Amino acid sequence: MNSHTSYRTDVLIVGSGPIGSAFARKLVDGGLSVIMMDAGAQLSARPGQNLKNAYIYQHNPDLFEPVIRSHLHLLSIPPSARPELAVDPLAFPELGTNSTNARNAENPDQDPYRNIPAAAACYAVGGMATHWTCVCPRHHPTMERYNGIPADEWERYYTEAELLLGVRQGVFDHSVRQTLLIDALRQEFSELPAGYQVQDLPLAVNRIPNNPRMVTWTGADTILGDLADPGGDPERFSILQQHLCTRLVQDADGSRIEYAEARDLIGMRSVRIYAAHYVVACGAVLTPQLLWASEIRPPALGRYLTEHPTVFCQVILLRDLVDQIEGDQRFTEALRSHRQLYPDDTLPIPCADPAPNIWIPVTEGRPWHAQINRDAFHYADLVPHIDTRLIVDLRWFGLVDPRPDNRVWFSDRYTDVHGMPQPTFDFTFSSADAVRLHAMMAEMLRAAMAIGGFLGGSEPSFPTPGLPLHIAGTVRMGRDPDTSVVDTNSQVWGLENLYLGGNGLLPTGTASNPTLTSVALALKAADKMLENTWTTG
């Protein structure tokens, strides 16, 4: 480093994804100044825009899949299967102990049989919200939700989170395939209770008027609102992009964070940020990594890790099902408009028909969450010469029980691409997890056979663990400092001005997408921070 500088603010937020942005929005509205820091670059005109809002990706979601892959950086790669290609850092000390540089991003400590191979980080302003699916269900009140927070508080903060993210159902109700498939699946799953039947997927999305093919998917900029406008008010809010927070430094008695140390990755400056409050919300792996690097190491740090096991397939819609479109009066106008443009098209599905976005919620006795849609997160290559209007994705997300032996731990010897302690996973499914996983596969097969036939190359499978990118539990919330990292206000035990945010706080087994719940917890924590600020002066 050839220079250094310092900043002062009311709140430093490490991480610029939807959770960090929710903290920022509420804290600035509450009268505090905020600096947000991210190791990644700003990829859009407004900070943290969802990149799949581009026309070409909405026209063909398969084109967005390489974009997602390019933004994901695997966190722990086992040693090379060809050891002669690996470099021993002990034999070449001049390389240092950075195993990422010495071993082509490999982690010498990673047991391949206990890894989460697809676990990844996204280094970008906006984090995962630059490409996320925007699926935002509430967690089931008894099957998934943490009961250490009263039901009325959950209701309050879920409602606030839904408004902030722009969560709604019904945006795709005009889709022919949406209507057709909901009808077929409701008939197949007629036993589901009221309120938990097959229905629209709750999404953070807004339809663009006068263009049935285009929507605006929520990004971090949606949450930030006017804070993301060009120019803005840097005294209220600013973003330090491509700045890596490397350490939180405690005061002499260890009760507070005195300042944060960071590295300007482009300007090669060392940076100090002095704040009254600190929020770390940089993901379920990078958040405990920063705590570990800061010598903040409570017993539960990195433990009780959960991740959704998944089952997946793609189907080609049944001919009998597609043939029903022609005689259904609900679709008459859509087909008429389509055939005016494409008179030779024999398929009765409009080219402009939005992809279906269908949901089967978690219910009592069904500890899994189901999505039937078309998304860039497909896990197999499409067979050529199949009209993509006939292809539908089925994804079921399962629940695993939190266990202290499932964990991510951090090396004091090896470092990652940014020179931070290398994360290593130690994760397996229990026997109970496996039973649920196979029952979940059986239900997905039932749904698939009700609407289609399997697409070659995308037959039912158990995708690579970690693909949902929903790791949770690593800085879990609770009431006991021995088994949790933060209290029910997201405050780190023993540190009065350090708060955490993100999926890592979720202490329960969950199957549904976690972002809405994590934003709700962030809003609750922000209220507590504001209360502490203004009551203590």
Coordinates of C-alpha atoms in Angstrom, one line a residue:
M1 CA 0.0 0.0 0.0
N2 CA 1.4 3.4 -0.9
S3 CA -1.3 5.5 0.7
H4 CA -4.1 5.3 3.2
T5 CA -7.1 7.3 4.2
S6 CA -10.0 7.2 6.7
Y7 CA -13.7 7.8 6.7
R8 CA -16.2 8.6 9.5
T9 CA -19.9 7.7 9.4
D10 CA -22.8 6.7 11.7
V11 CA -23.0 3.2 10.2
L12 CA -20.6 1.1 8.1
I13 CA -22.4 -1.7 6.2
V14 CA -20.1 -4.4 4.7
G15 CA -21.9 -6.0 1.8
S16 CA -24.2 -4.3 -0.7
G17 CA -26.7 -7.1 -1.5
P18 CA -30.4 -7.0 -0.7
I19 CA -29.8 -7.4 3.0
G20 CA -27.2 -4.7 3.3
S21 CA -29.3 -2.5 1.1
A22 CA -32.3 -3.0 3.4
F23 CA -30.3 -1.9 6.4
A24 CA -29.1 1.1 4.5
R25 CA -32.5 2.2 3.3
K26 CA -34.0 2.1 6.8
L27 CA -31.1 3.6 8.6
V28 CA -30.7 6.5 6.3
D29 CA -34.5 7.1 6.5
G30 CA -34.0 7.0 10.3
G31 CA -31.6 9.9 10.1
L32 CA -28.2 8.1 10.1
S33 CA -25.4 8.5 7.6
V34 CA -24.2 5.2 6.0
I35 CA -21.2 4.0 4.1
M36 CA -21.7 0.8 2.3
M37 CA -18.6 -1.3 1.2
D38 CA -18.3 -4.1 -1.3
A39 CA -15.3 -6.0 -2.7
G40 CA -17.0 -6.1 -6.1
A41 CA -17.4 -3.5 -8.8
Q42 CA -20.6 -1.7 -9.8
L43 CA -21.9 -3.4 -12.9
S44 CA -24.8 -1.1 -13.9
A45 CA -25.6 2.6 -14.2
R46 CA -27.6 2.5 -10.9
P47 CA -25.8 0.5 -8.2
G48 CA -27.0 -3.1 -7.8
Q49 CA -29.5 -3.3 -10.7
N50 CA -30.7 -6.8 -11.6
L51 CA -28.9 -7.6 -14.9
K52 CA -31.6 -9.9 -16.2
N53 CA -33.8 -6.8 -16.8
A54 CA -32.2 -6.5 -20.2
Y55 CA -34.5 -7.3 -23.1
I56 CA -32.4 -10.1 -24.6
Y57 CA -32.3 -12.1 -21.3
Q58 CA -36.1 -11.7 -20.8
H59 CA -36.6 -12.8 -24.4
N60 CA -34.4 -15.9 -23.9
P61 CA -33.5 -16.7 -20.2
D62 CA -31.1 -19.4 -21.3
L63 CA -28.7 -16.6 -22.5
F64 CA -28.5 -15.3 -18.9
E65 CA -27.1 -18.6 -17.5
P66 CA -23.5 -17.8 -18.6
V67 CA -23.8 -14.4 -17.1
I68 CA -24.7 -15.9 -13.7
R69 CA -21.8 -18.4 -14.0
S70 CA -19.3 -15.7 -14.7
H71 CA -20.3 -13.8 -11.5
L72 CA -20.1 -16.8 -9.2
H73 CA -16.7 -17.6 -7.6
L74 CA -16.5 -21.0 -6.0
L75 CA -15.5 -20.9 -2.4
S76 CA -13.7 -24.2 -1.8
I77 CA -12.3 -26.5 -4.6
P78 CA -10.8 -29.8 -3.5
P79 CA -7.1 -30.5 -4.4
S80 CA -6.4 -31.4 -8.0
A81 CA -7.1 -35.0 -9.1
R82 CA -3.6 -34.7 -10.8
P83 CA -1.3 -33.9 -7.8
E84 CA 1.6 -33.4 -10.1
L85 CA 0.0 -30.2 -11.3
A86 CA -0.3 -28.8 -7.7
V87 CA 2.4 -26.7 -6.2
D88 CA 3.4 -27.4 -2.6
P89 CA 3.8 -24.1 -0.8
L90 CA 6.2 -25.6 1.6
A91 CA 8.5 -26.5 -1.2
F92 CA 8.2 -23.1 -2.8
P93 CA 8.0 -20.7 0.2
E94 CA 8.5 -17.7 -2.1
L95 CA 4.9 -18.3 -3.2
G96 CA 3.7 -17.6 0.3
T97 CA 0.8 -19.5 1.9
N98 CA -1.8 -18.2 -0.5
S99 CA -3.1 -21.6 -1.7
T100 CA -5.4 -19.9 -4.3
N101 CA -2.4 -18.5 -6.1
A102 CA -0.3 -21.6 -5.6
R103 CA -2.9 -24.1 -6.5
N104 CA -5.2 -22.6 -9.1
A105 CA -8.0 -21.8 -6.7
E106 CA -7.8 -25.1 -4.9
N107 CA -8.2 -25.6 -1.2
P108 CA -5.7 -28.2 0.2
D109 CA -7.8 -28.7 3.3
Q110 CA -11.1 -29.5 1.5
D111 CA -12.4 -33.1 1.8
P112 CA -14.2 -33.6 -1.5
Y113 CA -16.7 -36.0 0.2
R114 CA -17.7 -33.3 2.7
N115 CA -17.7 -30.3 0.4
I116 CA -20.5 -28.1 -0.8
P117 CA -19.1 -28.0 -4.3
A118 CA -21.3 -25.3 -5.8
A119 CA -21.0 -22.9 -2.9
A120 CA -20.0 -19.5 -4.3
A121 CA -19.7 -15.8 -3.7
C122 CA -20.7 -13.0 -6.0
Y123 CA -18.3 -10.0 -5.9
A124 CA -20.4 -7.1 -7.2
V125 CA -22.3 -4.1 -6.0
G126 CA -25.7 -5.6 -5.4
G127 CA -24.3 -9.0 -4.6
M128 CA -26.6 -11.9 -5.6
A129 CA -29.3 -9.4 -6.4
T130 CA -27.6 -8.7 -9.7
H131 CA -28.9 -12.0 -11.0
W132 CA -31.2 -13.6 -8.4
T133 CA -34.5 -15.3 -9.2
C134 CA -36.5 -12.8 -7.0
V135 CA -38.5 -15.7 -5.4
C136 CA -39.8 -14.4 -2.1
P137 CA -42.1 -16.7 -0.1
R138 CA -42.7 -16.3 3.6
H139 CA -41.4 -19.1 5.6
H140 CA -44.0 -21.6 6.9
P141 CA -45.0 -20.5 10.5
T142 CA -44.3 -23.9 12.1
M143 CA -42.2 -25.9 9.6
E144 CA -39.5 -23.2 8.9
R145 CA -39.9 -20.0 10.9
Y146 CA -37.8 -19.3 14.0
N147 CA -40.1 -19.2 17.0
G148 CA -37.9 -16.9 19.1
I149 CA -39.5 -13.9 17.5
P150 CA -43.2 -13.3 18.3
A151 CA -45.8 -13.9 15.5
D152 CA -46.9 -10.2 15.4
E153 CA -43.3 -9.1 14.8
W154 CA -42.9 -11.6 12.0
E155 CA -46.1 -10.3 10.4
R156 CA -45.0 -6.6 10.8
Y157 CA -41.5 -7.2 9.3
Y158 CA -42.6 -9.6 6.6
T159 CA -45.1 -7.0 5.4
E160 CA -42.5 -4.3 5.4
A161 CA -40.0 -6.5 3.6
E162 CA -42.5 -7.3 0.9
L163 CA -43.2 -3.6 0.3
L164 CA -39.5 -2.8 0.2
L165 CA -38.7 -5.6 -2.3
G166 CA -41.9 -5.2 -4.3
V167 CA -43.1 -8.7 -3.7
R168 CA -46.4 -9.7 -5.4
Q169 CA -48.3 -12.5 -7.0
G170 CA -50.3 -12.4 -10.2
V171 CA -47.8 -10.6 -12.4
F172 CA -47.8 -13.6 -14.8
D173 CA -51.5 -14.4 -14.6
H174 CA -52.0 -13.4 -18.2
S175 CA -49.6 -16.3 -19.3
V176 CA -51.4 -19.1 -21.1
R177 CA -49.0 -21.7 -19.8
Q178 CA -49.3 -20.3 -16.2
T179 CA -53.1 -20.8 -16.3
L180 CA -52.9 -24.1 -18.0
L181 CA -50.3 -25.6 -15.7
I182 CA -51.9 -24.3 -12.5
D183 CA -55.2 -26.0 -13.5
A184 CA -53.4 -29.3 -14.3
L185 CA -51.3 -29.3 -11.1
R186 CA -54.2 -28.4 -8.9
Q187 CA -56.1 -31.3 -10.2
E188 CA -53.1 -33.6 -9.5
F189 CA -52.5 -32.2 -6.0
S190 CA -56.1 -31.7 -5.0
E191 CA -55.3 -32.9 -1.5
L192 CA -53.4 -29.7 -0.6
P193 CA -55.0 -27.6 2.1
A194 CA -56.5 -24.1 1.4
G195 CA -53.9 -21.4 1.2
Y196 CA -51.2 -24.0 0.3
Q197 CA -52.5 -25.3 -3.0
V198 CA -50.7 -24.8 -6.3
Q199 CA -50.5 -21.1 -6.9
D200 CA -48.6 -18.1 -8.3
L201 CA -45.0 -17.9 -7.2
P202 CA -44.4 -14.8 -5.0
L203 CA -41.8 -12.7 -6.8
A204 CA -40.0 -9.4 -6.3
V205 CA -41.0 -8.1 -9.8
N206 CA -43.1 -5.4 -11.4
R207 CA -44.8 -5.7 -14.8
I208 CA -44.0 -3.0 -17.4
P209 CA -47.2 -1.5 -18.7
N210 CA -48.1 -2.1 -22.4
N211 CA -45.4 -4.8 -22.8
P212 CA -46.5 -8.3 -21.8
R213 CA -43.1 -9.8 -22.3
M214 CA -41.1 -7.4 -20.1
V215 CA -41.0 -6.9 -16.3
T216 CA -38.6 -5.2 -13.9
W217 CA -36.9 -7.6 -11.5
T218 CA -36.0 -6.2 -8.2
G219 CA -32.3 -5.5 -7.6
A220 CA -30.4 -3.8 -4.8
D221 CA -31.2 -0.5 -6.5
T222 CA -34.9 -1.1 -6.1
I223 CA -34.4 -1.4 -2.3
L224 CA -32.1 1.6 -2.1
G225 CA -34.6 3.8 -4.0
D226 CA -33.4 7.4 -4.4
L227 CA -30.2 6.4 -2.6
A228 CA -29.2 4.7 -5.9
D229 CA -29.9 7.8 -8.0
P230 CA -26.8 9.4 -9.8
G231 CA -25.3 12.1 -7.7
G232 CA -27.3 11.5 -4.6
D233 CA -26.2 12.9 -1.2
P234 CA -22.8 11.4 -0.3
E235 CA -23.1 12.9 3.2
R236 CA -26.1 10.6 3.8
F237 CA -25.1 7.6 1.8
S238 CA -22.1 6.4 -0.3
I239 CA -20.8 3.2 -1.7
L240 CA -17.1 2.2 -1.6
Q241 CA -16.9 -0.3 -4.4
Q242 CA -14.0 -2.6 -4.9
H243 CA -13.1 -2.1 -1.2
L244 CA -12.4 -5.3 0.8
C245 CA -13.1 -5.1 4.5
T246 CA -10.3 -7.2 6.1
R247 CA -10.8 -6.7 9.8
L248 CA -13.0 -5.3 12.5
V249 CA -10.9 -3.9 15.3
Q250 CA -12.2 -4.0 18.9
D251 CA -11.6 -1.4 21.5
A252 CA -9.4 -2.0 24.6
D253 CA -12.1 -3.8 26.7
G254 CA -13.5 -5.8 23.7
S255 CA -17.0 -4.5 24.1
R256 CA -17.2 -2.5 20.9
I257 CA -15.8 -2.3 17.4
E258 CA -13.6 0.8 17.3
Y259 CA -12.9 0.9 13.5
A260 CA -12.8 -1.3 10.4
E261 CA -9.8 -1.9 8.2
A262 CA -10.2 -2.2 4.5
R263 CA -8.2 -2.5 1.3
D264 CA -8.9 -0.4 -1.8
L265 CA -8.4 -3.1 -4.4
I266 CA -7.9 -0.7 -7.2
G267 CA -6.2 2.3 -5.6
M268 CA -4.0 0.1 -3.4
R269 CA -4.8 2.2 -0.3
S270 CA -5.3 1.0 3.2
V271 CA -8.6 2.4 4.6
R272 CA -10.0 2.9 8.1
I273 CA -13.7 3.5 8.7
Y274 CA -14.8 4.8 12.0
A275 CA -18.5 4.4 12.8
A276 CA -20.9 4.3 15.7
H277 CA -22.4 1.0 14.4
Y278 CA -21.2 -1.8 12.1
V279 CA -23.2 -4.2 10.0
V280 CA -21.8 -7.2 8.3
A281 CA -24.0 -8.6 5.6
C282 CA -21.8 -10.2 3.0
G283 CA -23.2 -13.7 2.8
A284 CA -23.4 -16.8 4.9
V285 CA -19.7 -17.7 4.3
L286 CA -18.0 -14.3 3.9
T287 CA -19.7 -12.9 7.0
P288 CA -18.3 -15.5 9.4
Q289 CA -15.0 -15.3 7.5
L290 CA -14.7 -11.6 8.4
L291 CA -15.5 -12.3 12.0
W292 CA -12.9 -15.0 12.1
A293 CA -10.3 -12.7 10.6
S294 CA -11.2 -10.2 13.2
E295 CA -10.6 -12.6 16.1
I296 CA -14.3 -12.7 16.8
R297 CA -14.8 -16.4 17.2
P298 CA -17.8 -17.4 19.3
P299 CA -18.4 -21.2 19.6
A300 CA -21.2 -21.4 17.1
L301 CA -19.4 -19.4 14.4
G302 CA -19.7 -21.4 11.1
R303 CA -21.6 -24.2 12.7
Y304 CA -25.2 -25.4 12.2
L305 CA -24.8 -24.9 8.5
T306 CA -27.8 -25.7 6.3
E307 CA -28.3 -25.7 2.5
H308 CA -31.2 -26.8 0.5
P309 CA -30.9 -30.1 -1.2
T310 CA -32.6 -30.0 -4.6
V311 CA -34.1 -32.2 -7.2
F312 CA -34.6 -31.0 -10.8
C313 CA -35.9 -32.0 -14.2
Q314 CA -37.2 -30.4 -17.4
V315 CA -40.3 -31.7 -19.2
I316 CA -41.8 -31.2 -22.6
L317 CA -45.5 -30.4 -22.1
L318 CA -47.9 -33.2 -22.9
R319 CA -49.6 -33.0 -26.3
D320 CA -53.0 -33.5 -24.7
L321 CA -52.4 -30.6 -22.4
V322 CA -51.3 -28.2 -25.1
D323 CA -54.3 -29.2 -27.3
Q324 CA -56.6 -27.9 -24.6
I325 CA -55.5 -24.4 -25.3
E326 CA -57.4 -24.1 -28.6
G327 CA -60.8 -24.7 -27.1
D328 CA -60.4 -22.7 -23.9
Q329 CA -62.2 -19.3 -24.2
R330 CA -59.8 -17.8 -21.7
F331 CA -57.1 -17.9 -24.3
T332 CA -59.1 -16.9 -27.4
E333 CA -57.9 -13.3 -27.5
A334 CA -54.2 -14.2 -26.9
L335 CA -54.3 -16.8 -29.7
R336 CA -56.0 -14.4 -32.1
S337 CA -53.4 -11.8 -31.6
H338 CA -50.6 -14.3 -31.9
R339 CA -51.9 -15.8 -35.2
Q340 CA -52.3 -12.3 -36.7
L341 CA -48.5 -12.0 -36.4
Y342 CA -47.6 -15.7 -37.0
P343 CA -50.3 -17.2 -39.2
D344 CA -48.1 -20.3 -40.0
D345 CA -47.3 -21.2 -36.4
T346 CA -49.1 -24.5 -35.5
L347 CA -48.3 -24.3 -31.8
P348 CA -51.1 -22.7 -29.8
I349 CA -48.8 -20.8 -27.4
P350 CA -48.2 -17.1 -28.2
C351 CA -44.5 -16.3 -28.8
A352 CA -45.0 -13.4 -26.3
D353 CA -46.5 -15.7 -23.7
P354 CA -44.6 -15.1 -20.4
A355 CA -43.0 -18.2 -18.8
P356 CA -45.0 -19.8 -16.0
N357 CA -44.0 -19.0 -12.4
I358 CA -45.8 -21.5 -10.2
W359 CA -45.4 -22.5 -6.6
I360 CA -46.3 -25.3 -4.3
P361 CA -45.6 -24.0 -0.8
V362 CA -44.2 -25.9 2.2
T363 CA -47.0 -27.5 4.1
E364 CA -47.4 -29.7 7.2
G365 CA -46.0 -33.1 6.3
R366 CA -44.3 -31.7 3.1
P367 CA -41.0 -30.3 4.2
W368 CA -40.1 -29.0 0.7
H369 CA -40.8 -26.1 -1.6
A370 CA -41.6 -26.5 -5.3
Q371 CA -41.1 -24.2 -8.3
I372 CA -42.4 -24.8 -11.8
N373 CA -41.1 -22.2 -14.2
R374 CA -38.5 -21.4 -16.8
D375 CA -35.3 -19.9 -15.5
A376 CA -31.7 -19.3 -16.3
F377 CA -30.8 -21.6 -13.5
H378 CA -31.2 -24.7 -15.6
Y379 CA -28.8 -27.6 -14.8
A380 CA -28.5 -29.3 -18.1
D381 CA -28.1 -28.4 -21.8
L382 CA -31.2 -28.2 -23.9
V383 CA -31.8 -30.7 -26.6
P384 CA -31.7 -28.9 -30.0
H385 CA -34.8 -28.6 -32.2
I386 CA -37.3 -28.4 -29.3
D387 CA -39.5 -25.3 -29.3
T388 CA -38.7 -23.7 -25.9
R389 CA -42.3 -22.8 -25.4
L390 CA -42.9 -26.4 -24.6
I391 CA -40.2 -26.8 -22.0
V392 CA -40.8 -26.3 -18.3
D393 CA -38.4 -26.6 -15.4
L394 CA -39.3 -28.3 -12.1
R395 CA -37.3 -27.6 -9.0
W396 CA -38.0 -28.9 -5.5
F397 CA -36.0 -27.5 -2.6
G398 CA -35.7 -29.6 0.6
L399 CA -35.0 -29.0 4.2
V400 CA -32.0 -30.3 6.3
D401 CA -31.8 -30.3 10.1
P402 CA -29.3 -27.9 11.6
R403 CA -26.5 -29.9 13.2
P404 CA -23.4 -28.4 14.9
D405 CA -21.1 -30.8 13.0
N406 CA -22.2 -29.3 9.6
R407 CA -20.0 -26.3 9.4
V408 CA -17.7 -24.0 7.5
W409 CA -14.4 -23.3 9.1
F410 CA -11.5 -21.0 8.3
S411 CA -7.9 -21.6 7.9
D412 CA -5.1 -19.7 9.7
R413 CA -2.7 -21.0 7.1
Y414 CA -4.3 -20.8 3.7
T415 CA -6.0 -17.8 2.1
D416 CA -8.6 -17.2 -0.6
V417 CA -8.4 -15.0 -3.7
H418 CA -8.6 -11.9 -1.6
G419 CA -6.1 -13.0 1.0
M420 CA -8.7 -13.7 3.6
P421 CA -8.9 -17.0 5.6
Q422 CA -9.7 -19.9 3.3
P423 CA -13.2 -21.3 4.0
T424 CA -13.5 -25.1 4.2
F425 CA -16.8 -27.1 4.3
D426 CA -17.5 -30.1 6.5
F427 CA -21.1 -31.0 5.5
T428 CA -23.1 -34.2 5.1
F429 CA -26.7 -35.2 4.9
S430 CA -28.2 -37.1 7.9
S431 CA -30.3 -40.3 7.4
A432 CA -33.4 -38.2 8.1
D433 CA -32.3 -35.6 5.4
A434 CA -31.8 -38.4 2.9
V435 CA -35.3 -39.8 3.6
R436 CA -36.8 -36.4 3.0
L437 CA -34.8 -35.9 -0.2
H438 CA -36.0 -39.1 -1.8
A439 CA -39.6 -38.4 -0.8
M440 CA -39.2 -35.0 -2.4
M441 CA -38.0 -36.6 -5.6
A442 CA -41.0 -38.9 -5.7
E443 CA -43.3 -35.8 -5.5
M444 CA -41.5 -34.0 -8.2
L445 CA -41.9 -37.1 -10.5
R446 CA -45.6 -37.1 -9.7
A447 CA -45.8 -33.4 -10.8
A448 CA -43.7 -34.0 -13.9
M449 CA -45.8 -36.9 -15.1
A450 CA -48.9 -34.8 -14.7
I451 CA -47.8 -32.2 -17.2
G452 CA -45.1 -33.6 -19.5
G453 CA -42.4 -36.0 -20.6
F454 CA -38.8 -35.7 -19.6
L455 CA -36.5 -33.7 -21.8
G456 CA -33.5 -35.7 -22.9
G457 CA -30.5 -34.6 -21.0
S458 CA -32.6 -33.1 -18.2
E459 CA -34.1 -36.2 -16.7
P460 CA -34.7 -36.1 -12.9
S461 CA -31.5 -35.6 -11.0
F462 CA -30.0 -34.5 -7.7
P463 CA -28.0 -31.4 -8.7
T464 CA -24.7 -30.5 -7.2
P465 CA -25.0 -29.4 -3.5
G466 CA -24.9 -25.7 -3.1
L467 CA -26.5 -24.7 -6.4
P468 CA -29.4 -22.9 -4.7
L469 CA -26.8 -20.6 -3.1
H470 CA -29.0 -20.6 0.1
I471 CA -26.4 -21.6 2.7
A472 CA -27.7 -20.6 6.1
G473 CA -27.1 -21.0 9.9
T474 CA -23.4 -20.0 10.0
V475 CA -23.9 -17.0 12.2
R476 CA -27.2 -18.2 13.6
M477 CA -29.7 -16.2 15.7
G478 CA -30.7 -17.5 19.2
R479 CA -31.0 -16.8 22.9
D480 CA -28.0 -18.7 24.1
P481 CA -24.5 -17.3 23.3
D482 CA -23.1 -20.9 23.4
T483 CA -25.2 -22.0 20.5
S484 CA -25.7 -18.8 18.5
V485 CA -23.7 -15.8 17.2
V486 CA -26.4 -13.1 17.4
D487 CA -29.4 -12.3 19.6
T488 CA -32.9 -11.9 18.3
N489 CA -32.0 -8.3 17.3
S490 CA -29.1 -9.5 15.1
Q491 CA -26.6 -8.1 17.5
V492 CA -23.4 -10.1 18.0
W493 CA -23.2 -11.4 21.6
G494 CA -20.8 -9.3 23.7
L495 CA -20.3 -6.5 21.1
E496 CA -22.7 -3.7 21.6
N497 CA -22.3 -2.0 18.1
L498 CA -21.9 -5.0 15.8
Y499 CA -24.9 -6.4 13.9
L500 CA -25.0 -9.1 11.3
G501 CA -27.4 -9.7 8.4
G502 CA -28.2 -12.3 5.8
N503 CA -29.2 -16.0 5.5
G504 CA -26.5 -17.0 7.9
L505 CA -28.7 -15.8 10.8
L506 CA -31.5 -18.3 10.0
P507 CA -31.3 -20.9 12.8
T508 CA -33.9 -23.3 11.6
G509 CA -34.1 -25.9 8.8
T510 CA -35.8 -24.2 5.9
A511 CA -36.9 -25.3 2.4
S512 CA -38.2 -22.0 0.9
N513 CA -36.1 -19.2 -0.5
P514 CA -34.6 -17.2 2.4
T515 CA -34.2 -13.7 1.1
L516 CA -37.5 -12.3 2.2
T517 CA -37.0 -13.7 5.8
S518 CA -33.5 -12.3 5.9
V519 CA -34.7 -8.8 4.8
A520 CA -37.4 -9.0 7.5
L521 CA -34.7 -9.7 10.1
A522 CA -32.6 -6.8 8.8
L523 CA -35.5 -4.4 9.1
K524 CA -36.0 -5.6 12.7
A525 CA -32.4 -5.1 13.5
A526 CA -32.3 -1.6 11.9
D527 CA -35.2 -0.6 14.1
K528 CA -33.2 -1.7 17.2
M529 CA -30.1 0.2 16.0
L530 CA -32.2 3.4 15.5
E531 CA -33.8 2.9 19.0
N532 CA -30.3 2.5 20.6
T533 CA -29.0 5.5 18.7
W534 CA -31.7 8.0 19.7
T535 CA -32.4 6.8 23.2
T536 CA -28.7 6.9 24.2
G537 CA -28.1 10.2 22.4

